[in-house]
Amino acid sequence: MRIAVLVSGNGSNLQALIDAKLSGKIVGVLSNKANAFAIDRAKQANISTAIISHQDFPDRESFDEQMHEQLIAWEVDLVILAGFMRILTSNFVKKWQGKMINIHPSLLPAYKGMHTHQRVLNTGDTLHGCTVHFVTAELDAGQAIAQGSLQVLAHDTAHSLAQKVHHLEHFIYPLVVEWLCSGQLYLKNNTVIFNASPLYRPLCFSNP
Ligand code: GRF
């Protein structure tokens, strides 16, 4: 499997994927931000990089088309979103349906969108975590594959939750990507298939 990772920022999830020594090969890291630290991480690991700034395009369609061309040029089989902070057009998503996953810092379907840690604290939830899901045109709404959960403690802050959720993410994301690489996991007729059976609920992990 030839893998591309799409990033916008720090890239700690990219690092976890690099360190995991997947059976697939990360052939390219694409960022919409030239100064993303994730790009430094990719270069350090001798992975090809591409900067495609959304600001250089008049609309989302043309930006996404440029990204698609880069992915095709890299001959990519799998697209991994790892802190990629742009909303994707439905055209682009359709082209990569079943081949593109994302990791989101909440127990979806709760807390789609941004600032999940603070919103969890504001609500007073005692359970929080992250979700890996296939990407569909609707934001953070694709078929869930795996979730990592943790207890929210009385002294937790948005910062401490972010750290704990990241720790979970670095464990779960490489696992899921490896399942895709090995063919254990795929999407068929909009249903997640895991180990030859339909997966109706995400696989759950807690505080690894
Ligand atoms: C992660 O929390 C991920 O869930 C969200 O963006 C963050 C990316 O962090 N989609 P990093 O850039 O991988 O460190």
CSV table of C-alpha atoms and ligand atoms in Angstrom, one decimal:
chain,number,residue,atom,x,y,z
A,1,MET,CA,0.0,0.0,0.0
A,2,ARG,CA,1.3,3.4,-0.9
A,3,ILE,CA,0.2,5.9,1.7
A,4,ALA,CA,0.0,9.7,1.6
A,5,VAL,CA,-0.5,11.7,4.9
A,6,LEU,CA,-2.2,15.1,4.8
A,7,VAL,CA,-1.2,17.5,7.5
A,8,SER,CA,-1.4,21.1,8.6
A,9,GLY,CA,0.5,21.3,11.8
A,10,ASN,CA,2.7,19.6,14.4
A,11,GLY,CA,2.4,16.1,12.9
A,12,SER,CA,2.7,14.0,16.0
A,13,ASN,CA,0.3,11.5,14.5
A,14,LEU,CA,2.5,11.5,11.3
A,15,GLN,CA,5.4,10.7,13.6
A,16,ALA,CA,3.6,7.8,15.2
A,17,LEU,CA,2.8,6.4,11.7
A,18,ILE,CA,6.5,6.8,10.7
A,19,ASP,CA,7.7,5.2,13.9
A,20,ALA,CA,5.2,2.3,13.6
A,21,LYS,CA,7.1,0.8,10.6
A,22,LEU,CA,3.9,0.0,8.8
A,23,SER,CA,3.8,-2.7,6.1
A,24,GLY,CA,2.6,0.0,3.8
A,25,LYS,CA,4.9,2.8,2.6
A,26,ILE,CA,4.4,6.5,3.3
A,27,VAL,CA,5.3,7.8,-0.1
A,28,GLY,CA,4.3,11.4,0.5
A,29,VAL,CA,3.3,14.0,3.0
A,30,LEU,CA,1.2,16.9,1.8
A,31,SER,CA,0.6,20.1,3.8
A,32,ASN,CA,-1.4,23.2,3.0
A,33,LYS,CA,0.9,25.1,5.3
A,34,ALA,CA,4.6,25.6,4.4
A,35,ASN,CA,5.6,26.0,8.0
A,36,ALA,CA,4.0,22.9,9.4
A,37,PHE,CA,6.4,21.0,11.7
A,38,ALA,CA,5.0,17.8,10.1
A,39,ILE,CA,6.9,18.7,7.0
A,40,ASP,CA,10.2,18.8,8.9
A,41,ARG,CA,9.3,15.4,10.4
A,42,ALA,CA,8.7,14.0,6.9
A,43,LYS,CA,12.0,15.4,5.6
A,44,GLN,CA,13.8,13.9,8.5
A,45,ALA,CA,12.4,10.5,7.6
A,46,ASN,CA,13.3,11.0,3.9
A,47,ILE,CA,9.7,11.1,2.8
A,48,SER,CA,8.7,13.2,-0.3
A,49,THR,CA,6.8,16.3,0.7
A,50,ALA,CA,4.4,18.7,-1.2
A,51,ILE,CA,3.2,22.1,0.0
A,52,ILE,CA,-0.1,23.1,-1.6
A,53,SER,CA,-1.3,26.3,-0.1
A,54,HIS,CA,-5.1,26.7,-0.1
A,55,GLN,CA,-4.4,30.5,-0.3
A,56,ASP,CA,-3.1,30.1,-3.9
A,57,PHE,CA,-6.4,28.8,-5.2
A,58,PRO,CA,-9.7,30.7,-5.9
A,59,ASP,CA,-11.9,28.0,-4.4
A,60,ARG,CA,-12.0,24.7,-2.6
A,61,GLU,CA,-12.6,22.8,-5.8
A,62,SER,CA,-9.4,23.9,-7.5
A,63,PHE,CA,-7.4,23.4,-4.3
A,64,ASP,CA,-8.7,19.9,-3.9
A,65,GLU,CA,-8.1,19.1,-7.6
A,66,GLN,CA,-4.4,20.1,-7.2
A,67,MET,CA,-4.1,17.8,-4.1
A,68,HIS,CA,-5.8,15.0,-6.1
A,69,GLU,CA,-3.2,15.4,-8.9
A,70,GLN,CA,-0.4,15.2,-6.4
A,71,LEU,CA,-1.9,12.0,-4.8
A,72,ILE,CA,-2.2,10.5,-8.3
A,73,ALA,CA,1.4,11.5,-9.1
A,74,TRP,CA,2.5,9.7,-5.9
A,75,GLU,CA,0.4,6.6,-7.0
A,76,VAL,CA,-1.3,6.6,-3.6
A,77,ASP,CA,-3.6,3.8,-2.4
A,78,LEU,CA,-4.5,5.2,1.0
A,79,VAL,CA,-4.9,8.8,2.2
A,80,ILE,CA,-4.5,9.5,5.9
A,81,LEU,CA,-5.7,12.8,7.3
A,82,ALA,CA,-3.6,13.6,10.4
A,83,GLY,CA,-4.4,17.1,11.6
A,84,PHE,CA,-5.3,18.3,8.2
A,85,MET,CA,-7.3,21.5,8.8
A,86,ARG,CA,-9.2,22.0,5.6
A,87,ILE,CA,-12.8,20.9,4.8
A,88,LEU,CA,-12.7,18.7,1.7
A,89,THR,CA,-15.1,19.0,-1.2
A,90,SER,CA,-17.5,16.2,-1.9
A,91,ASN,CA,-15.9,15.7,-5.3
A,92,PHE,CA,-12.6,15.0,-3.8
A,93,VAL,CA,-14.0,12.8,-1.0
A,94,LYS,CA,-15.9,10.7,-3.6
A,95,LYS,CA,-12.6,10.1,-5.5
A,96,TRP,CA,-11.0,8.6,-2.3
A,97,GLN,CA,-14.1,7.0,-0.8
A,98,GLY,CA,-13.1,4.0,1.2
A,99,LYS,CA,-9.5,4.9,0.8
A,100,MET,CA,-9.3,7.9,3.1
A,101,ILE,CA,-9.5,8.0,6.9
A,102,ASN,CA,-9.3,10.7,9.6
A,103,ILE,CA,-8.6,10.9,13.3
A,104,HIS,CA,-10.8,13.2,15.3
A,105,PRO,CA,-10.2,14.2,19.0
A,106,SER,CA,-13.6,13.2,20.4
A,107,LEU,CA,-15.9,10.2,20.8
A,108,LEU,CA,-17.9,10.8,17.6
A,109,PRO,CA,-20.7,11.5,17.0
A,110,ALA,CA,-20.2,13.8,20.0
A,111,TYR,CA,-18.2,17.0,19.4
A,112,LYS,CA,-17.7,17.2,15.7
A,113,GLY,CA,-15.7,20.2,14.6
A,114,MET,CA,-13.2,22.2,16.6
A,115,HIS,CA,-12.2,22.8,20.3
A,116,THR,CA,-13.4,19.4,21.4
A,117,HIS,CA,-11.5,19.3,24.7
A,118,GLN,CA,-12.8,22.6,26.0
A,119,ARG,CA,-16.4,21.7,24.9
A,120,VAL,CA,-16.1,18.4,26.8
A,121,LEU,CA,-15.0,20.3,29.9
A,122,ASN,CA,-17.8,22.8,29.5
A,123,THR,CA,-20.4,20.1,29.3
A,124,GLY,CA,-18.9,18.2,32.3
A,125,ASP,CA,-18.6,14.9,30.5
A,126,THR,CA,-16.6,12.2,32.3
A,127,LEU,CA,-15.6,10.3,29.2
A,128,HIS,CA,-13.6,11.6,26.2
A,129,GLY,CA,-11.3,10.3,23.6
A,130,CYS,CA,-10.7,10.0,19.9
A,131,THR,CA,-12.3,8.3,16.8
A,132,VAL,CA,-10.8,7.0,13.6
A,133,HIS,CA,-13.3,7.0,10.8
A,134,PHE,CA,-13.6,6.7,7.0
A,135,VAL,CA,-14.0,10.2,5.4
A,136,THR,CA,-17.3,11.1,3.9
A,137,ALA,CA,-18.5,14.4,2.5
A,138,GLU,CA,-20.2,15.3,5.8
A,139,LEU,CA,-17.6,16.7,8.3
A,140,ASP,CA,-16.6,14.1,11.0
A,141,ALA,CA,-19.5,11.9,10.1
A,142,GLY,CA,-18.0,8.9,8.2
A,143,GLN,CA,-18.2,5.3,9.3
A,144,ALA,CA,-16.3,5.0,12.7
A,145,ILE,CA,-13.6,2.3,12.8
A,146,ALA,CA,-12.0,2.6,16.2
A,147,GLN,CA,-12.3,4.7,19.3
A,148,GLY,CA,-10.0,5.3,22.2
A,149,SER,CA,-11.6,6.5,25.5
A,150,LEU,CA,-10.3,8.0,28.7
A,151,GLN,CA,-11.8,9.3,31.9
A,152,VAL,CA,-12.0,13.1,32.4
A,153,LEU,CA,-10.6,13.9,35.8
A,154,ALA,CA,-11.6,16.8,38.1
A,155,HIS,CA,-8.3,18.6,37.6
A,156,ASP,CA,-8.2,18.1,33.8
A,157,THR,CA,-7.7,21.2,31.5
A,158,ALA,CA,-8.1,21.5,27.8
A,159,HIS,CA,-4.3,21.2,27.6
A,160,SER,CA,-4.1,18.0,29.7
A,161,LEU,CA,-6.9,16.4,27.8
A,162,ALA,CA,-5.2,17.3,24.5
A,163,GLN,CA,-2.1,15.5,25.7
A,164,LYS,CA,-3.9,12.4,26.9
A,165,VAL,CA,-6.0,12.2,23.7
A,166,HIS,CA,-2.8,12.5,21.6
A,167,HIS,CA,-1.3,9.6,23.5
A,168,LEU,CA,-4.4,7.5,22.6
A,169,GLU,CA,-4.2,8.7,19.0
A,170,HIS,CA,-0.6,7.6,18.6
A,171,PHE,CA,-1.6,4.1,19.7
A,172,ILE,CA,-4.8,3.7,17.7
A,173,TYR,CA,-4.0,5.4,14.4
A,174,PRO,CA,-1.0,3.2,13.4
A,175,LEU,CA,-3.1,0.1,14.4
A,176,VAL,CA,-5.9,1.1,12.1
A,177,VAL,CA,-3.6,2.1,9.2
A,178,GLU,CA,-1.9,-1.3,9.5
A,179,TRP,CA,-5.3,-3.1,9.3
A,180,LEU,CA,-6.0,-1.2,6.1
A,181,CYS,CA,-2.5,-2.1,4.7
A,182,SER,CA,-3.0,-5.8,5.5
A,183,GLY,CA,-6.5,-5.9,4.0
A,184,GLN,CA,-8.1,-6.8,7.3
A,185,LEU,CA,-10.2,-3.6,7.2
A,186,TYR,CA,-12.0,-2.1,4.3
A,187,LEU,CA,-15.3,-0.4,3.3
A,188,LYS,CA,-17.8,-2.3,1.2
A,189,ASN,CA,-21.2,-0.9,0.2
A,190,ASN,CA,-20.8,1.8,2.9
A,191,THR,CA,-20.2,-0.8,5.6
A,192,VAL,CA,-17.0,-1.3,7.5
A,193,ILE,CA,-15.6,-4.8,7.2
A,194,PHE,CA,-13.1,-6.0,9.8
A,195,ASN,CA,-11.7,-9.5,9.8
A,196,ALA,CA,-14.3,-10.5,7.2
A,197,SER,CA,-17.3,-9.4,9.3
A,198,PRO,CA,-19.4,-6.2,9.2
A,199,LEU,CA,-18.4,-3.8,12.0
A,200,TYR,CA,-21.5,-2.1,13.3
A,201,ARG,CA,-19.8,-0.4,16.2
A,202,PRO,CA,-16.3,1.0,16.4
A,203,LEU,CA,-13.6,-1.1,18.1
A,204,CYS,CA,-13.0,0.4,21.5
A,205,PHE,CA,-9.7,0.9,23.4
A,206,SER,CA,-9.2,2.6,26.7
A,207,ASN,CA,-6.1,4.1,28.3
A,208,PRO,CA,-3.5,1.8,26.6
B,1,GRF,C1,-5.1,15.5,16.5
B,1,GRF,O1,-5.6,15.7,17.8
B,1,GRF,C2,-6.2,14.9,15.6
B,1,GRF,O2,-7.1,14.2,16.3
B,1,GRF,C3,-6.8,16.2,15.0
B,1,GRF,O3,-5.7,17.1,14.8
B,1,GRF,C4,-4.7,16.8,15.8
B,1,GRF,C5,-3.4,16.6,15.0
B,1,GRF,O4,-2.3,16.6,15.9
B,1,GRF,N1,-7.4,15.8,13.7
B,1,GRF,P1,-0.9,16.3,15.2
B,1,GRF,O5,-0.6,17.4,14.2
B,1,GRF,O6,-0.9,14.9,14.6
B,1,GRF,O7,0.1,16.4,16.4
